[in-house]
Coordinates of C-alpha atoms in Angstrom, one line a residue:
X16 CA 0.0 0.0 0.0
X17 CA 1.1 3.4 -0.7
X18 CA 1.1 6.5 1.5
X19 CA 1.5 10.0 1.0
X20 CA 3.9 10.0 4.0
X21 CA 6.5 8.1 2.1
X22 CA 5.7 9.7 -1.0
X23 CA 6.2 13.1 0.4
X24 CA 9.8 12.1 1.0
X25 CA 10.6 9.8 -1.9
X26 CA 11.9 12.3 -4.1
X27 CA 14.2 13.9 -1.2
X28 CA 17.9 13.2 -1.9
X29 CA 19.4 12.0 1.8
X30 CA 22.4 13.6 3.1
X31 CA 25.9 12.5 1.4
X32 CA 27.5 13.3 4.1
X33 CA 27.7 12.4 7.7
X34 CA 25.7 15.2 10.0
X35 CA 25.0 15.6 13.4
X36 CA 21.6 14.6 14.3
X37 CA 18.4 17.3 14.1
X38 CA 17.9 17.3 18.1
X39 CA 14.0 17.5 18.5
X40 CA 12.8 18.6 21.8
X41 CA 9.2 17.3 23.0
X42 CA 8.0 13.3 22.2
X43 CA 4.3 14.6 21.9
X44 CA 2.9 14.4 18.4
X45 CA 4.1 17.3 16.7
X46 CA 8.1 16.3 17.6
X47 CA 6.9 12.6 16.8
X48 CA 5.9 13.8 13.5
X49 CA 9.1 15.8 12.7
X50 CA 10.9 13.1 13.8
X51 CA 9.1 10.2 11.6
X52 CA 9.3 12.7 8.3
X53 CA 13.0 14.1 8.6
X54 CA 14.0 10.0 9.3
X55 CA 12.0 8.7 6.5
X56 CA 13.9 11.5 4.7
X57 CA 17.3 10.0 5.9
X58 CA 18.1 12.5 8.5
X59 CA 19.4 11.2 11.9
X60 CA 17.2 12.4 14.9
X61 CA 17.5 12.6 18.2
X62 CA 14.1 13.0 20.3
X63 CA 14.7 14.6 24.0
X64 CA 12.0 14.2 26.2
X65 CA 11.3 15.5 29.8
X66 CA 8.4 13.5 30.9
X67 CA 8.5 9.9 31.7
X68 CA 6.4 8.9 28.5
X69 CA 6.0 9.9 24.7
X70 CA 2.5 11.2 23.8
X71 CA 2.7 14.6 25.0
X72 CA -1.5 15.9 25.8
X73 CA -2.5 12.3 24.2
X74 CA -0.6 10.2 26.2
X75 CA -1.6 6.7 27.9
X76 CA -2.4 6.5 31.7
X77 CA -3.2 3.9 33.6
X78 CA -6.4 4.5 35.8
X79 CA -6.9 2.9 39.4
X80 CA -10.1 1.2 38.9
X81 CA -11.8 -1.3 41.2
X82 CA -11.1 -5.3 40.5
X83 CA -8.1 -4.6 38.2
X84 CA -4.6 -3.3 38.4
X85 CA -5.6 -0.4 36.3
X86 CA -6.9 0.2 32.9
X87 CA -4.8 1.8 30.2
X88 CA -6.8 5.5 29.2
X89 CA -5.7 8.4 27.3
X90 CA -5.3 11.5 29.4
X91 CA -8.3 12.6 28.1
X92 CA -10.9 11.9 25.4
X93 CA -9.9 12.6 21.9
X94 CA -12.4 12.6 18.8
X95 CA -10.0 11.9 15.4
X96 CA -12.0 13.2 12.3
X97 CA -11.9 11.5 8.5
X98 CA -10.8 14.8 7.7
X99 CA -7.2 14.3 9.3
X100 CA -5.2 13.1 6.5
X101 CA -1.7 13.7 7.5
X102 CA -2.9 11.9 11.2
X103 CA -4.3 9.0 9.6
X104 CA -1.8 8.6 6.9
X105 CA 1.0 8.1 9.4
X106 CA -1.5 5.3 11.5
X107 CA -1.2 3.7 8.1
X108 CA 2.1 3.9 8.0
X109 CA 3.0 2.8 11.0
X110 CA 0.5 0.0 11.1
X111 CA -0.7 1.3 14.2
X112 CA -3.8 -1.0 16.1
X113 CA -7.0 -0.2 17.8
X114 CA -8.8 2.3 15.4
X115 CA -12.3 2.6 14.8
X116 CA -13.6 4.5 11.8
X117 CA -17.7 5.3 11.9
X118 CA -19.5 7.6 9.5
X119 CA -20.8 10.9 10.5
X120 CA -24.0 10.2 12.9
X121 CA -25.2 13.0 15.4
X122 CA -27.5 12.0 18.0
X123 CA -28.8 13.7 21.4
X124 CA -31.4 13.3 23.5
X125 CA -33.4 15.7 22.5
X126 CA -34.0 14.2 19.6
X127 CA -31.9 15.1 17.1
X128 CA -30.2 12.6 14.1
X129 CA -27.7 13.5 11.6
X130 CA -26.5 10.8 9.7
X131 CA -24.4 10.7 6.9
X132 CA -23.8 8.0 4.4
X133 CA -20.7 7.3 2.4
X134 CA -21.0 6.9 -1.0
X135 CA -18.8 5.6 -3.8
X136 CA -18.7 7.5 -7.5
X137 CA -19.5 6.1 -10.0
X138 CA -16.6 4.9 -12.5
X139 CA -15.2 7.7 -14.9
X140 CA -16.2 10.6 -12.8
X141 CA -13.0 11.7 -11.5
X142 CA -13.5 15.3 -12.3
X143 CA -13.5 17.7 -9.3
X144 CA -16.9 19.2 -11.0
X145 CA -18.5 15.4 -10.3
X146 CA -16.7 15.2 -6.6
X147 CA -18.1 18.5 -5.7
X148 CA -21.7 17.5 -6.7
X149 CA -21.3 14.4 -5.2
X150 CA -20.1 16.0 -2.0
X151 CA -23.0 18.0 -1.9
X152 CA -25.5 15.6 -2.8
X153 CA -23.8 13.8 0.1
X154 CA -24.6 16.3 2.6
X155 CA -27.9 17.4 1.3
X156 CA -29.1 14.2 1.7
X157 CA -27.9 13.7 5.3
X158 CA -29.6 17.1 6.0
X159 CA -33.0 16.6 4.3
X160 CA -33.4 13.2 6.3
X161 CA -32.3 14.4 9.6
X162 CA -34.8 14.2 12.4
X163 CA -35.1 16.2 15.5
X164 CA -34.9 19.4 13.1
X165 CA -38.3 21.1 11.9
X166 CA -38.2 21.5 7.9
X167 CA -37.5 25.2 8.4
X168 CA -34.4 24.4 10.4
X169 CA -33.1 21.7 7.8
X170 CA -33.4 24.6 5.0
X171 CA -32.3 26.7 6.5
X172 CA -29.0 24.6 7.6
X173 CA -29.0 23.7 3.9
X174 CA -29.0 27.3 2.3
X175 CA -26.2 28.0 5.4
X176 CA -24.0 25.2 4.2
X177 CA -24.7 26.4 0.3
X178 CA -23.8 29.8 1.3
X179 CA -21.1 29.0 2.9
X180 CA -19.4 27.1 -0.1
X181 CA -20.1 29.5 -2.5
X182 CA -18.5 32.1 -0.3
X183 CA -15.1 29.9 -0.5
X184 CA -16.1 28.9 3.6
X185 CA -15.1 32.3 4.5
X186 CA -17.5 34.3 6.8
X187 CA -18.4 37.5 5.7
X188 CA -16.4 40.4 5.9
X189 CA -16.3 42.3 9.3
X190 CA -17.9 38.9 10.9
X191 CA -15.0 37.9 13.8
X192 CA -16.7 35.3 16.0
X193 CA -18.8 32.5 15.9
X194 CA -22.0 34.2 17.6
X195 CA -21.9 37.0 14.9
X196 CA -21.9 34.6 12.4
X197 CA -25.1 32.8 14.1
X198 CA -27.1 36.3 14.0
X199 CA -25.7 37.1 10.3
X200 CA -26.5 34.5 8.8
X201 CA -30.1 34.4 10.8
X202 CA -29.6 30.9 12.6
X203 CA -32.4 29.7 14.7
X204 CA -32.4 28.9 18.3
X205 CA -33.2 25.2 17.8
X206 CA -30.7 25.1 15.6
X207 CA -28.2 26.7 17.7
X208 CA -28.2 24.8 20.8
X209 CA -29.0 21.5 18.9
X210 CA -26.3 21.5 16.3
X211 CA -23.4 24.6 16.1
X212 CA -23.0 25.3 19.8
X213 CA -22.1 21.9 20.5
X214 CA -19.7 21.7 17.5
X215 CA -18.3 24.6 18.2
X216 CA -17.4 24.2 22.0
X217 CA -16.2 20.5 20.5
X218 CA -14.1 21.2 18.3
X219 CA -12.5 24.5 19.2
X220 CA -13.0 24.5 23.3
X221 CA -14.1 28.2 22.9
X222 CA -17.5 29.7 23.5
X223 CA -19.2 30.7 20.5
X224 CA -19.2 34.6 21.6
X225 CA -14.8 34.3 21.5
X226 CA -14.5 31.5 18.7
X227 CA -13.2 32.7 15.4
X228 CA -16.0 32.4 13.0
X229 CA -12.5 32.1 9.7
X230 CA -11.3 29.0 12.1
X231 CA -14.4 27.5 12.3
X232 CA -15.9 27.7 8.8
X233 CA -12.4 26.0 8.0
X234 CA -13.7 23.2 9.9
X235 CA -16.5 23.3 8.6
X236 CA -15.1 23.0 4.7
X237 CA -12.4 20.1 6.0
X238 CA -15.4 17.7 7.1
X239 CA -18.7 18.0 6.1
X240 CA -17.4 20.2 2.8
X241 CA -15.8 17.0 1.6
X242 CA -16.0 13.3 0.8
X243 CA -18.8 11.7 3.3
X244 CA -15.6 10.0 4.7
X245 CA -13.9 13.5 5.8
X246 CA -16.8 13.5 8.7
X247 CA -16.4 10.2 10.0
X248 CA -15.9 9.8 13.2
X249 CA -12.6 7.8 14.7
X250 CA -11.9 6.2 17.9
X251 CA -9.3 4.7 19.0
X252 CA -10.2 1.1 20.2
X253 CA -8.0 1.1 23.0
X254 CA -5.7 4.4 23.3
X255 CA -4.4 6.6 21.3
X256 CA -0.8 5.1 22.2
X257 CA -0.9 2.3 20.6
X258 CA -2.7 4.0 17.3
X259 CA 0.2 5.7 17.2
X260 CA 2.9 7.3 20.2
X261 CA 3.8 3.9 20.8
X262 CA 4.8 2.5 16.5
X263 CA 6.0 6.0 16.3
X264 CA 8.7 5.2 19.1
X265 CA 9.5 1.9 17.4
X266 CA 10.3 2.5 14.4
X267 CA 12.3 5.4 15.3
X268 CA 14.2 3.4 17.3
X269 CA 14.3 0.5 15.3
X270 CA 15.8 3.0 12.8
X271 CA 19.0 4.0 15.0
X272 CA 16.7 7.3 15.9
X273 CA 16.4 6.6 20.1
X274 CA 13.9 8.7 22.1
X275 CA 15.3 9.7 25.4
X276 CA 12.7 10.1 28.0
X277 CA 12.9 11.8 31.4
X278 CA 15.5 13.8 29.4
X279 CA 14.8 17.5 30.3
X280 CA 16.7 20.0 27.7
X281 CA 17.2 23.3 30.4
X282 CA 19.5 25.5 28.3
X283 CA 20.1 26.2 25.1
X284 CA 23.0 28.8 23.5
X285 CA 25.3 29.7 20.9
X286 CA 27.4 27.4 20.2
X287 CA 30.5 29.3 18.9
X288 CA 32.7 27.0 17.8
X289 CA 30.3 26.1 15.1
X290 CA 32.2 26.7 12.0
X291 CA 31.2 27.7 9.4
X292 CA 27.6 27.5 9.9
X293 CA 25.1 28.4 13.1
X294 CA 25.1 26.3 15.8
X295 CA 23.6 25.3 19.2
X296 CA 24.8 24.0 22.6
X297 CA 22.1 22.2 24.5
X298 CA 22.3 21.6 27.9
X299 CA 20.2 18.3 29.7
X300 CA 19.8 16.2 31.9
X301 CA 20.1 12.5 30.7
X302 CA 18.9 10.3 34.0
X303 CA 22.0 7.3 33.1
X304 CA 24.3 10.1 32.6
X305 CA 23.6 13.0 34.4
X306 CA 24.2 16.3 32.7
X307 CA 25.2 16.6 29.0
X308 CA 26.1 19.5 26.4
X309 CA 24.9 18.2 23.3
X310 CA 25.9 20.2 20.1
X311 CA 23.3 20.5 17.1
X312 CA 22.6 23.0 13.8
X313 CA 19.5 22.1 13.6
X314 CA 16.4 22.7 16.7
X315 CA 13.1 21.5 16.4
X316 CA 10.9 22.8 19.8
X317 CA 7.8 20.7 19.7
X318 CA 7.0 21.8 23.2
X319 CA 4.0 24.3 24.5
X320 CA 5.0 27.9 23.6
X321 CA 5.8 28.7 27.4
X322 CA 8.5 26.5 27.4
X323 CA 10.1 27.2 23.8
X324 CA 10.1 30.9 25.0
X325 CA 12.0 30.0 28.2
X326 CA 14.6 28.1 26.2
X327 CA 15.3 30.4 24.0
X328 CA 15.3 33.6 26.3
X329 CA 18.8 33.9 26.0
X330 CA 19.0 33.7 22.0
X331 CA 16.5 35.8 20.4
X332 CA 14.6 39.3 21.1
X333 CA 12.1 39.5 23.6
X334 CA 9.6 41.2 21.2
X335 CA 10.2 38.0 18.8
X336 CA 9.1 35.6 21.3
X337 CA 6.0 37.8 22.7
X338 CA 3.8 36.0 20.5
X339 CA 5.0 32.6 22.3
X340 CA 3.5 33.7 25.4
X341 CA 0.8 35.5 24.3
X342 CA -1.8 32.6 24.1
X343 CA -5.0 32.2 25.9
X344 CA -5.7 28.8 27.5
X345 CA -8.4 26.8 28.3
X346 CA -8.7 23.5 30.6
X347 CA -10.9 20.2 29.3
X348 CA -12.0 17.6 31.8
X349 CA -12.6 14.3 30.9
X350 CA -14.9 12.0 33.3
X351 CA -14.0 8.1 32.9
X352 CA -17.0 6.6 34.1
X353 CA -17.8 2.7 34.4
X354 CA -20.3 0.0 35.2
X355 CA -19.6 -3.7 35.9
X356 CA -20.5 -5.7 33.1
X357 CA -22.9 -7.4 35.0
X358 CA -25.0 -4.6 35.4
X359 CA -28.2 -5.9 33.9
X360 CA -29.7 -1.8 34.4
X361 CA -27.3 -1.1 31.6
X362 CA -28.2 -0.8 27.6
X363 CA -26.8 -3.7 25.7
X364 CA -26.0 -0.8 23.3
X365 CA -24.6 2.2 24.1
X366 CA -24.0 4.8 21.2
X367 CA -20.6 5.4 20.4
X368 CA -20.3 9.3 20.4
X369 CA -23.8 11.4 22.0
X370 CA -24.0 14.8 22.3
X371 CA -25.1 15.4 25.9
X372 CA -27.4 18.5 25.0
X373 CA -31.0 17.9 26.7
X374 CA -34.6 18.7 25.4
X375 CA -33.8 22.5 27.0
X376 CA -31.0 22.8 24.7
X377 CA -28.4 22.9 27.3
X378 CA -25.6 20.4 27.8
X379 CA -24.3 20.7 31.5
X380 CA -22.2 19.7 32.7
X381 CA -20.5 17.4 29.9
X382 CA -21.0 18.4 26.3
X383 CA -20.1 15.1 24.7
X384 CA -20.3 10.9 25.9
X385 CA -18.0 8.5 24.1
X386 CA -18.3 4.9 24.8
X387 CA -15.0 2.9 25.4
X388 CA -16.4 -0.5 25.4
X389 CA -16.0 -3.0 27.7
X390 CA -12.4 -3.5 29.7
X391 CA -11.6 -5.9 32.2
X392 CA -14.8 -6.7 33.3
X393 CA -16.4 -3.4 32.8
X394 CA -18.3 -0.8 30.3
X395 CA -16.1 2.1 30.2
X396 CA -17.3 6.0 28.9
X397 CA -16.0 9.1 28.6
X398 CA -18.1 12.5 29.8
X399 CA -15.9 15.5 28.2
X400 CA -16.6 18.5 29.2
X401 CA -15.1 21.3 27.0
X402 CA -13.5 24.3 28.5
X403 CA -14.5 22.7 31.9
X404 CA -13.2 25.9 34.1
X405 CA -16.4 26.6 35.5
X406 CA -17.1 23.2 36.2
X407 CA -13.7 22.7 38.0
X408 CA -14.9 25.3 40.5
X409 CA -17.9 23.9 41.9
X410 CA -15.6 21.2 43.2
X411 CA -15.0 17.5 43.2
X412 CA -18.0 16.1 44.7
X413 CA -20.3 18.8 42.7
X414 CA -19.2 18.1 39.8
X415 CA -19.0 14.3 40.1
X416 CA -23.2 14.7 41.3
X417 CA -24.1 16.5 38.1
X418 CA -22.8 14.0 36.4
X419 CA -24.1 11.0 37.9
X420 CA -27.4 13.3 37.0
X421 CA -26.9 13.9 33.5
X422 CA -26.0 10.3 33.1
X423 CA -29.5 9.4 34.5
X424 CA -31.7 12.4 32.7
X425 CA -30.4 12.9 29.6
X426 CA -29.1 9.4 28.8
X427 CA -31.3 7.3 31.0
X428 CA -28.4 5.0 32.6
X429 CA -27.7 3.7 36.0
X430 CA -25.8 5.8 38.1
X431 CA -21.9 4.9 37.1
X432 CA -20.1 2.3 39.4
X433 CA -16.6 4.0 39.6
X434 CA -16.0 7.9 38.2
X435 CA -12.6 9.1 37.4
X436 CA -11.6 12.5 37.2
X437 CA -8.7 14.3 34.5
X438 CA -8.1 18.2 34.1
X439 CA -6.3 19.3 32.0
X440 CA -6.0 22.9 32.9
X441 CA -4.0 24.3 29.7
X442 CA -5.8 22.0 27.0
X443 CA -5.9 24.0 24.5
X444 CA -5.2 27.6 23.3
X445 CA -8.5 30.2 23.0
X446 CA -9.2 29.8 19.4
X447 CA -10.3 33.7 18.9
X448 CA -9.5 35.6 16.0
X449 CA -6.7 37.8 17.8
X450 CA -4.8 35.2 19.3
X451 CA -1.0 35.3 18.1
X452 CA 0.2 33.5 15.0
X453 CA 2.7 31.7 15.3
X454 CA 4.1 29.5 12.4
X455 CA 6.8 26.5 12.2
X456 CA 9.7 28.6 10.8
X457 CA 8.4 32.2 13.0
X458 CA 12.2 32.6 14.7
X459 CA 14.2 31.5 11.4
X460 CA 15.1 35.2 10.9
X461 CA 16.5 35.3 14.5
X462 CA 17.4 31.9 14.8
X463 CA 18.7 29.6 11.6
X464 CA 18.2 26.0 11.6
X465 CA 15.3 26.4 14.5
X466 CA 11.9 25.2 13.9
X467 CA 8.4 25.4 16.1
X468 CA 6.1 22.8 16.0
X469 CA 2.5 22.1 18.1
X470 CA -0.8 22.5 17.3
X471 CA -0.3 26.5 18.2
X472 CA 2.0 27.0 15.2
X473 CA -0.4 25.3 12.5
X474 CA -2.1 28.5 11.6
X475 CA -6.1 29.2 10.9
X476 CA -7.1 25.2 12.6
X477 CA -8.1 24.9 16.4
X478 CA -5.9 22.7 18.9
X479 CA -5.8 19.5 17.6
X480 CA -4.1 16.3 17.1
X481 CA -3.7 16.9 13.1
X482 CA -2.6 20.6 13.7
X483 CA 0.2 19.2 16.3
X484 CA 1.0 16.6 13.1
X485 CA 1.2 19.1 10.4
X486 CA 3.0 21.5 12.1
X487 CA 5.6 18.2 12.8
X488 CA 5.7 17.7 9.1
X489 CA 6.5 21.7 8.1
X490 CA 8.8 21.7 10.9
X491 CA 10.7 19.1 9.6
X492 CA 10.0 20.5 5.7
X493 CA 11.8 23.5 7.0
X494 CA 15.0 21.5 8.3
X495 CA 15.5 19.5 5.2
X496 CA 15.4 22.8 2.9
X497 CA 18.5 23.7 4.8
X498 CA 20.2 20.1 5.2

């Protein structure tokens, strides 16, 4: 099988000479990323990693849980789209295990269904003119035979989506955030709090009244303005370690490219022996070893912005690394909830992803429920709430009540058997139309042979997995147009 990863590189002429390795600081999945590309495109690598695991944001955990010695978890839920190509391509690649792909279907309990079907074209229609009606089709039809909306609602949201295309999935000029699109564009209520708010808080863990209405419309065109398949839905089976941190890993190493964890880099300088070239002096802390100075032309940061900015403090101006730490955050919790599987209260079929918004239109206090399946003698879920902050402050017990509520009103299930708790208090950045951009090769002026990567630096998308992955893959592009 062919991917576009290898293909990207195939035509890339390796090095003819030995080099010192591209040092790549951060084992989430934007250094990950850089790492696989610039190795595929025979560059040595060297992956530095403070924590005691690769994964970064999506990393495994193991959960206490009652009757077992733990179940292996991501540190909180994460929703993969069709729409991630570079993501997916690289699960291909790497063969990784566990992922489940579902078309598009929205559901909640106040009725609402949104299901789209994939279709196949028909043979020798390959022109973009046929895709683009077939697209549409696509979509029409999952619109006209939704239920939960009233006709006027479906028209409407079909003369949106029409509009929307035509006007290249740009919002119109001197509309900034989500909520003026909403009264711009004339949505209804219903239609509102069934359908857009809970996208919107989904996939850009901003409230519609701050959320760019640009970033979101992009969204908008990368899944349900493509192929039915751009929309699906995918899970990973188990984590999202083995679908990819943990192939990543091995094939780096298996490919003389070791990832050093526990391996914090806490100084970086000018190297000035570097002849005749730039050059860098790193300074970390290796936990066999002790301290080393590691020496390196070519930096790629693949850590949050915070920490890039403190490395580099001493090497470029202050006013270039302002936008680093000029970000608004915002924290996601995810709720691991289970029931023993002998609970004979409990649905034999749960649906995989439902949108926790009642017949009121509200969703509180989780926004979305994922089903996990059934692990070591239990049903497992996951209750995310998006930017949870005023959640977090009610308190533990609070929050684990409205829960158990929701879980019982909205969804009609017993009360969950064992809950478990994960914040993540700077999940994301604020996806607002003045945050700072920030780009893979921002510092090259200031800094040659440096690249950013992380889902901050992949401009115009919210904080995601496939912005973290793309931005590993520029990254890396910028490196090899220097090697």
């Amino acid at each position: 099988m062919r991917h576009m990863f290898s293909d990207r590189h195939a035509r890339h002429t390796p090095p003819t000479r030995p080099m010192d390795p591209v040092i790549i600081i951060g084992a989430g999945w934007a250094g990950l990323s850089a790492a696989l590309h610039l190795r595929q495109a025979g560059v040595p690598v060297r992956v530095l990693e403070a924590a005691p695991q690769a994964g970064g944001r999506a990393r495994r955990q193991v959960l206490p849980w009652p009757d077992t010695d733990g179940i292996a978890l991501d540190n909180g839920q994460h929703l993969l789209l069709g729409a991630y190509r570079d993501t997916l391509d690289l699960v291909a690649w790497l063969d990784g295990q566990g992922m489940d792909r579902l078309p598009l279907r929205l559901e909640n309990a106040a009725g609402l269904q949104l299901r789209r079907r994939r279709h196949v074209l028909a043979a020798g229609t390959p022109d973009s003119l046929s895709r683009q009606l077939a697209e549409s089709l696509s979509l029409l039809a999952a619109v006209l035979t939704s239920r939960g909306l009233s006709r006027g609602d479906r028209l409407q949201l079909v003369w949106t989506l029409f509009r929307a295309r035509a006007a290249g999935w740009r919002p119109p000029v001197g509309v900034r955030t989500v909520a003026e699109w909403y009264q711009y564009t004339r949505q209804p209520a219903r239609l509102v709090q069934q359908l857009w708010d809970p996208l919107v808080i989904s996939a850009m863990n901003t409230p519609p009244a701050l959320a760019s209405a640009t970033v979101f419309l992009r969204v908008l065109r990368d899944s349900l303005g493509q192929a039915p398949t751009a929309s699906d839905f995918v899970l990973a089976g188990q984590d999202l370690a083995a679908l990819f941190v943990d192939p990543a890993v091995d094939w780096l190493e298996r490919h003389g490219c070791p990832v050093r964890l526990r391996t914090p880099v806490r100084e970086i300088r000018v190297d000035l022996q570097a002849r005749p070239h730039h050059g860098y002096l790193l300074r970390a802390f290796d936990p066999s070893a002790g301290e080393q100075q590691l020496r390196a032309r070519h930096l790629v940061l693949a850590t949050p912005p915070w920490t890039a900015a403190r490395l580099l403090a001493d090497l470029a101006p202050p006013a270039s690394l302002a936008p680093l730490e000029g970000f608004g955050w915002r924290p996601i919790t995810t709720a691991y909830v289970g029931w023993r599987a002998g609970n004979h209260a409990l649905p034999t079929r749960l649906p995989p992803v439902f949108s926790l918004v009642d017949a009121q239109g509200k969703a509180q206090p989780a926004h979305w429920y994922f089903d996990r399946g059934r692990r070591a003698g239990w049903h497992l879920g996951a209750l995310v709430i998006s930017d949870s902050g005023e959640a977090m402050a009610q308190g533990e017990d609070a929050l684990r009540a409205g829960l158990q509520k929701q879980l019982a009103t909205v969804m009609g299930l017993p009360p969950a058997e064992h809950i478990v708790l994960i914040h993540e208090k700077r999940a994301t950045f604020s996806c607002t139309d003045d945050r700072p951009l920030v780009t893979p090769g921002s510092l090259l002026p200031q800094l040659p042979g440096v690249a950013l990567a992380g889902d901050y630096s992949y401009g115009g998308y919210p904080a995601t997995l496939e912005g973290a992955v793309r931005s590993g893959r520029m990254a890396a592009e910028i490196i090899l147009s220097g090697v």
